[in-house]
Amino acid sequence: MRTSVLITIVLSLFWLPLHAQTVQTDSSSTPDHVIYTVVQQQPEFPGGMSRLGQYISENLRYPKAAQAAGLAGRVFIRFLINKQGAIEKVKVLKGISPEIDAEAIRMVASMPNWLPGKVDGQAVDCFYNLPINFSVR
């Protein structure tokens, strides 16, 4: 009897820190509105990553002035995917130029709803970071 209680306690001590590390909340969270940065099940673009790549290539418009100037690189965008999968709070984490950054924001904001992230099987609000490449061909 005593051994099984000890084993349960020891297993709990290992499981709790591991479980706690599977999810993280954002500093902007409040008790009535929790926003996650790390979830157990990541949000997913409808059709997966290959469809996301296809969506980006079909909908991203390289600004002509930026293209003519040879501006290229990677824009890092952060956005919230809410419990319903809608995109909110789109912002640039690291940009290239105002016109390229604005195009990245426009394209992300126009995306269809995603499958939301989940914690313990429940849909949650969570942030997602997406790098978008701009390259002159």
Short mmCIF file of C-alpha atoms in Angstrom, two decimals:
data_model
loop_
_atom_site.label_atom_id
_atom_site.label_comp_id
_atom_site.label_asym_id
_atom_site.label_seq_id
_atom_site.Cartn_x
_atom_site.Cartn_y
_atom_site.Cartn_z
CA MET A 1 0.00 0.00 0.00
CA ARG A 2 2.71 2.43 1.01
CA THR A 3 4.74 1.63 -2.12
CA SER A 4 1.84 2.40 -4.48
CA VAL A 5 1.26 5.77 -2.80
CA LEU A 6 4.97 6.59 -3.13
CA ILE A 7 4.96 5.56 -6.81
CA THR A 8 1.89 7.74 -7.43
CA ILE A 9 3.53 10.71 -5.74
CA VAL A 10 6.79 10.23 -7.65
CA LEU A 11 4.94 9.86 -10.98
CA SER A 12 2.89 12.96 -10.20
CA LEU A 13 6.04 14.93 -9.49
CA PHE A 14 7.42 14.01 -12.93
CA TRP A 15 4.13 14.36 -14.80
CA LEU A 16 3.10 17.78 -13.46
CA PRO A 17 6.20 19.67 -14.67
CA LEU A 18 5.99 17.94 -18.06
CA HIS A 19 2.29 18.73 -18.36
CA ALA A 20 2.85 22.33 -17.27
CA GLN A 21 5.43 22.78 -20.02
CA THR A 22 3.04 21.67 -22.76
CA VAL A 23 1.08 24.94 -22.61
CA GLN A 24 2.09 28.54 -22.02
CA THR A 25 0.02 31.67 -21.79
CA ASP A 26 0.81 35.07 -23.23
CA SER A 27 1.64 37.97 -20.95
CA SER A 28 -1.40 39.84 -22.30
CA SER A 29 -3.72 37.16 -20.89
CA THR A 30 -6.19 38.06 -18.19
CA PRO A 31 -8.14 35.73 -15.88
CA ASP A 32 -11.26 36.17 -18.05
CA HIS A 33 -9.40 35.92 -21.38
CA VAL A 34 -6.53 33.45 -21.56
CA ILE A 35 -4.37 33.62 -24.67
CA TYR A 36 -1.88 30.81 -25.23
CA THR A 37 1.52 30.94 -26.92
CA VAL A 38 2.13 27.17 -26.70
CA VAL A 39 -0.72 24.67 -26.92
CA GLN A 40 -1.03 20.91 -26.91
CA GLN A 41 -2.50 20.82 -30.43
CA GLN A 42 -1.24 23.54 -32.79
CA PRO A 43 -3.68 25.54 -34.90
CA GLU A 44 -3.78 24.40 -38.50
CA PHE A 45 -4.51 26.12 -41.79
CA PRO A 46 -7.36 24.30 -43.59
CA GLY A 47 -5.66 21.54 -45.57
CA GLY A 48 -2.37 21.74 -43.68
CA MET A 49 0.98 23.39 -44.32
CA SER A 50 1.08 22.60 -48.04
CA ARG A 51 -2.26 24.40 -48.53
CA LEU A 52 -0.92 27.32 -46.47
CA GLY A 53 2.07 27.57 -48.81
CA GLN A 54 -0.26 27.46 -51.81
CA TYR A 55 -2.51 30.13 -50.26
CA ILE A 56 0.47 32.42 -49.68
CA SER A 57 1.84 31.97 -53.21
CA GLU A 58 -1.60 32.67 -54.73
CA ASN A 59 -2.52 35.66 -52.55
CA LEU A 60 0.71 37.49 -51.71
CA ARG A 61 1.28 40.56 -53.92
CA TYR A 62 4.87 41.75 -53.99
CA PRO A 63 4.73 45.57 -53.91
CA LYS A 64 6.07 46.83 -57.27
CA ALA A 65 8.17 49.62 -55.75
CA ALA A 66 9.79 47.19 -53.30
CA GLN A 67 10.39 44.68 -56.08
CA ALA A 68 11.94 47.36 -58.33
CA ALA A 69 14.17 48.45 -55.44
CA GLY A 70 15.31 44.85 -54.95
CA LEU A 71 13.95 44.66 -51.40
CA ALA A 72 13.76 41.06 -50.27
CA GLY A 73 13.81 39.02 -47.10
CA ARG A 74 11.59 37.43 -44.53
CA VAL A 75 8.78 39.18 -42.63
CA PHE A 76 7.79 37.62 -39.32
CA ILE A 77 4.09 38.04 -38.57
CA ARG A 78 2.33 37.27 -35.29
CA PHE A 79 -1.43 36.83 -35.13
CA LEU A 80 -4.10 35.48 -32.85
CA ILE A 81 -6.21 32.53 -33.92
CA ASN A 82 -9.32 32.67 -31.78
CA LYS A 83 -11.43 29.74 -30.55
CA GLN A 84 -13.51 29.90 -33.73
CA GLY A 85 -10.38 29.89 -35.92
CA ALA A 86 -10.66 33.53 -37.03
CA ILE A 87 -7.52 35.66 -37.47
CA GLU A 88 -7.14 38.70 -35.16
CA LYS A 89 -4.43 41.07 -33.90
CA VAL A 90 -2.09 40.72 -36.89
CA LYS A 91 1.23 42.48 -36.37
CA VAL A 92 4.78 42.49 -37.70
CA LEU A 93 7.43 41.13 -35.35
CA LYS A 94 10.29 41.75 -37.78
CA GLY A 95 9.81 43.50 -41.07
CA ILE A 96 11.61 44.59 -44.22
CA SER A 97 9.95 47.85 -45.30
CA PRO A 98 6.61 49.57 -44.66
CA GLU A 99 5.08 48.50 -48.00
CA ILE A 100 6.23 44.87 -47.74
CA ASP A 101 5.16 44.67 -44.09
CA ALA A 102 1.73 46.07 -44.97
CA GLU A 103 1.30 43.45 -47.70
CA ALA A 104 2.20 40.64 -45.31
CA ILE A 105 -0.36 41.95 -42.81
CA ARG A 106 -3.03 42.27 -45.54
CA MET A 107 -2.47 38.73 -46.78
CA VAL A 108 -2.56 37.18 -43.29
CA ALA A 109 -5.63 39.19 -42.26
CA SER A 110 -7.47 37.92 -45.36
CA MET A 111 -6.82 34.22 -44.62
CA PRO A 112 -9.77 31.89 -44.13
CA ASN A 113 -10.45 30.58 -40.64
CA TRP A 114 -7.95 28.08 -39.29
CA LEU A 115 -8.62 25.02 -37.17
CA PRO A 116 -8.00 26.50 -33.71
CA GLY A 117 -5.35 25.35 -31.27
CA LYS A 118 -6.46 23.10 -28.43
CA VAL A 119 -5.63 22.55 -24.79
CA ASP A 120 -7.11 19.47 -23.11
CA GLY A 121 -9.27 18.92 -26.20
CA GLN A 122 -10.86 22.39 -26.01
CA ALA A 123 -10.40 25.11 -28.63
CA VAL A 124 -8.47 28.09 -27.23
CA ASP A 125 -7.23 31.49 -28.33
CA CYS A 126 -3.55 31.31 -29.22
CA PHE A 127 -0.87 33.28 -30.99
CA TYR A 128 0.84 31.95 -34.09
CA ASN A 129 4.08 33.20 -35.69
CA LEU A 130 4.47 32.94 -39.44
CA PRO A 131 7.53 33.81 -41.53
CA ILE A 132 6.70 35.10 -45.03
CA ASN A 133 9.44 35.19 -47.66
CA PHE A 134 9.71 37.96 -50.21
CA SER A 135 12.27 37.26 -52.90
CA VAL A 136 12.98 39.02 -56.19
CA ARG A 137 12.99 36.52 -59.04
#
